[in-house]
Short mmCIF file of C-alpha atoms in Angstrom, two decimals:
data_model
loop_
_atom_site.label_atom_id
_atom_site.label_comp_id
_atom_site.label_asym_id
_atom_site.label_seq_id
_atom_site.Cartn_x
_atom_site.Cartn_y
_atom_site.Cartn_z
CA MET A 237 -8.26 -17.93 0.58
CA LEU A 238 -7.53 -14.84 -1.45
CA ASN A 239 -8.31 -11.40 -0.14
CA TYR A 240 -10.08 -9.72 -3.07
CA VAL A 241 -9.73 -5.92 -3.09
CA SER A 242 -10.04 -3.09 -5.58
CA PRO A 243 -7.09 -2.40 -7.91
CA GLN A 244 -6.48 0.87 -6.04
CA GLU A 245 -6.25 -0.90 -2.69
CA ALA A 246 -4.10 -3.67 -4.17
CA VAL A 247 -1.44 -1.25 -5.43
CA SER A 248 -1.43 0.78 -2.21
CA VAL A 249 1.46 -1.48 -1.09
CA ILE A 250 3.76 0.19 -3.65
CA LYS A 251 5.87 3.00 -2.28
CA SER A 252 8.39 5.45 -3.70
CA GLY A 253 11.70 3.82 -4.58
CA ASP A 254 10.23 0.33 -5.08
CA ARG A 255 11.28 -1.93 -7.93
CA VAL A 256 8.11 -3.46 -9.38
CA PHE A 257 7.99 -6.47 -11.69
CA SER A 258 5.12 -6.44 -14.17
CA HIS A 259 4.03 -9.80 -15.61
CA GLY A 260 4.35 -9.79 -19.39
CA SER A 261 2.68 -10.66 -22.68
CA ALA A 262 -0.98 -11.73 -22.36
CA CYS A 263 -0.59 -11.54 -18.57
CA THR A 264 0.25 -7.82 -18.42
CA PRO A 265 -1.75 -6.61 -15.37
CA ASN A 266 -3.06 -3.45 -17.04
CA ILE A 267 -5.77 -2.85 -14.44
CA LEU A 268 -3.06 -2.62 -11.74
CA LEU A 269 -0.75 -0.49 -13.88
CA ASP A 270 -3.61 1.95 -14.49
CA ALA A 271 -4.31 2.10 -10.74
CA ILE A 272 -0.64 2.87 -10.05
CA ALA A 273 -0.68 5.66 -12.64
CA GLN A 274 -3.52 7.25 -10.65
CA ARG A 275 -1.04 7.49 -7.73
CA ALA A 276 1.66 9.26 -9.77
CA ALA A 277 1.44 12.48 -7.75
CA GLU A 278 2.34 10.66 -4.54
CA LEU A 279 5.04 8.30 -5.90
CA ARG A 280 8.63 8.98 -6.98
CA ASN A 281 11.28 6.77 -8.54
CA VAL A 282 9.21 3.61 -8.87
CA GLU A 283 11.06 1.34 -11.28
CA PHE A 284 9.11 -1.08 -13.47
CA VAL A 285 11.00 -4.16 -14.64
CA SER A 286 9.37 -6.29 -17.31
CA ILE A 287 9.61 -8.21 -20.50
CA THR A 288 7.10 -7.72 -23.33
CA GLN A 289 4.22 -5.61 -22.09
CA GLN A 290 0.87 -5.44 -23.85
CA GLY A 291 -1.90 -2.86 -23.70
CA ASN A 292 -1.78 0.81 -22.83
CA MET A 293 1.00 0.73 -20.17
CA GLU A 294 -0.12 4.02 -18.65
CA VAL A 295 2.91 4.25 -16.31
CA ALA A 296 5.25 4.45 -19.34
CA LYS A 297 3.83 7.76 -20.51
CA GLU A 298 6.08 10.84 -20.57
CA GLU A 299 3.81 12.74 -18.18
CA TYR A 300 4.74 10.29 -15.39
CA LYS A 301 8.52 10.43 -15.81
CA GLU A 302 9.07 11.94 -12.35
CA SER A 303 7.16 9.08 -10.77
CA PHE A 304 7.98 6.01 -12.85
CA HIS A 305 11.06 4.63 -14.58
CA ILE A 306 10.71 1.85 -17.15
CA ASN A 307 13.45 -0.80 -17.17
CA SER A 308 12.67 -3.09 -20.08
CA LEU A 309 14.35 -6.46 -20.48
CA PHE A 310 12.50 -7.16 -23.75
CA THR A 311 11.17 -4.01 -25.38
CA SER A 312 7.65 -3.95 -26.78
CA THR A 313 5.50 -1.23 -28.31
CA PRO A 314 3.92 0.12 -25.06
CA VAL A 315 7.34 0.92 -23.52
CA ARG A 316 9.45 1.72 -26.58
CA LYS A 317 9.04 5.51 -26.32
CA ALA A 318 9.97 5.47 -22.61
CA VAL A 319 13.00 3.26 -23.25
CA ASN A 320 14.20 5.73 -25.88
CA SER A 321 13.89 8.65 -23.46
CA ASP A 322 15.39 9.74 -20.17
CA HIS A 323 12.78 7.87 -18.11
CA GLY A 324 13.50 4.41 -19.38
CA ASP A 325 16.25 1.87 -19.96
CA TYR A 326 16.75 -1.30 -21.91
CA VAL A 327 18.84 -4.13 -20.51
CA PRO A 328 20.06 -6.49 -23.24
CA VAL A 329 19.90 -9.93 -21.67
CA PHE A 330 19.07 -13.48 -22.67
CA LEU A 331 15.64 -14.61 -21.47
CA SER A 332 17.27 -17.55 -19.69
CA GLU A 333 19.48 -15.18 -17.66
CA ILE A 334 16.73 -12.92 -16.30
CA PRO A 335 15.96 -15.22 -13.34
CA ILE A 336 19.63 -14.85 -12.31
CA LEU A 337 19.17 -11.05 -12.16
CA PHE A 338 16.28 -11.52 -9.72
CA ARG A 339 17.65 -14.41 -7.66
CA ASP A 340 21.22 -13.10 -7.28
CA GLY A 341 20.11 -9.61 -6.28
CA TYR A 342 21.17 -7.64 -9.37
CA LEU A 343 17.51 -6.61 -9.79
CA PRO A 344 15.82 -7.42 -6.48
CA ILE A 345 12.03 -7.22 -6.75
CA ASP A 346 10.03 -5.40 -4.08
CA VAL A 347 6.59 -6.00 -5.60
CA ALA A 348 5.52 -8.46 -8.31
CA LEU A 349 2.34 -7.62 -10.22
CA ILE A 350 1.02 -10.78 -11.84
CA THR A 351 -2.08 -12.21 -13.50
CA VAL A 352 -3.23 -15.65 -12.41
CA SER A 353 -5.99 -18.16 -12.97
CA PRO A 354 -8.56 -18.59 -10.18
CA PRO A 355 -7.40 -20.88 -7.38
CA ASP A 356 -8.24 -24.58 -7.49
CA HIS A 357 -9.73 -26.43 -4.49
CA HIS A 358 -6.19 -26.77 -3.03
CA GLY A 359 -5.61 -23.01 -3.17
CA TYR A 360 -3.27 -22.98 -6.18
CA CYS A 361 -3.50 -20.42 -8.94
CA THR A 362 -1.35 -20.67 -12.07
CA LEU A 363 0.68 -18.08 -13.95
CA GLY A 364 -1.33 -19.06 -17.00
CA THR A 365 0.02 -18.26 -20.43
CA SER A 366 3.23 -16.54 -19.31
CA VAL A 367 5.38 -18.42 -16.81
CA ASP A 368 8.78 -17.44 -18.32
CA VAL A 369 10.55 -15.01 -15.93
CA ALA A 370 7.45 -14.49 -13.80
CA ARG A 371 8.29 -17.67 -11.86
CA SER A 372 11.55 -16.20 -10.55
CA ALA A 373 9.92 -12.81 -9.89
CA VAL A 374 7.24 -14.51 -7.78
CA ASP A 375 9.86 -16.58 -5.97
CA THR A 376 11.95 -13.54 -5.04
CA ALA A 377 9.50 -10.65 -4.60
CA LYS A 378 8.82 -9.33 -1.12
CA ILE A 379 5.17 -8.67 -2.01
CA ILE A 380 2.98 -10.32 -4.66
CA VAL A 381 -0.13 -8.62 -5.99
CA ALA A 382 -2.27 -10.62 -8.41
CA VAL A 383 -5.11 -10.00 -10.80
CA VAL A 384 -7.29 -13.10 -10.70
CA ASN A 385 -8.61 -13.51 -14.22
CA PRO A 386 -11.36 -16.13 -14.62
CA LYS A 387 -10.45 -16.39 -18.32
CA MET A 388 -6.78 -17.17 -17.65
CA PRO A 389 -6.22 -20.83 -18.52
CA ARG A 390 -4.93 -23.15 -15.84
CA THR A 391 -1.58 -24.48 -16.91
CA HIS A 392 0.56 -27.38 -15.74
CA GLY A 393 4.23 -27.30 -14.83
CA ASP A 394 6.16 -24.77 -12.80
CA GLY A 395 3.52 -22.04 -12.85
CA ASN A 396 1.67 -22.78 -9.61
CA VAL A 397 1.32 -20.05 -6.99
CA HIS A 398 -0.42 -20.80 -3.69
CA VAL A 399 -2.86 -18.14 -2.49
CA SER A 400 -0.92 -17.87 0.77
CA LYS A 401 1.93 -16.20 -1.17
CA ILE A 402 -0.34 -13.52 -2.66
CA SER A 403 -0.69 -10.31 -0.67
#
């Protein structure tokens, strides 16, 4: 089964120089992003790769530019200021081509931060309302950290993630 820990303990696996995928849209794992921001003093050059982020996106703030770099594949309001500064980038790419960036090693993912539904009796969670590029991030990441949200709907299709894959 899943090993439930605090957000701070969950993000302790992230180290300086890591490339971190952040699940997007309604699945943005804000509780984990906030916990990482609390570690800003001890981290350097952590790159966040994502599509549309929602919420506060604490790690995108100017005050954390020495610690975090935002690499947006689809720019949204919480990262727009960072992308337009020296601590962010925008990669113009078709949504359908983003999995190629992950799978072919152009943007290898060290840690994937995702939000999932609770596991079913077989141990499968789902990526809920935002499967899109998260599927390929989960498939290629070295480490997967998940927020288990009891309000995340269970979805059918290619969004299943077995608890054994979640760190």
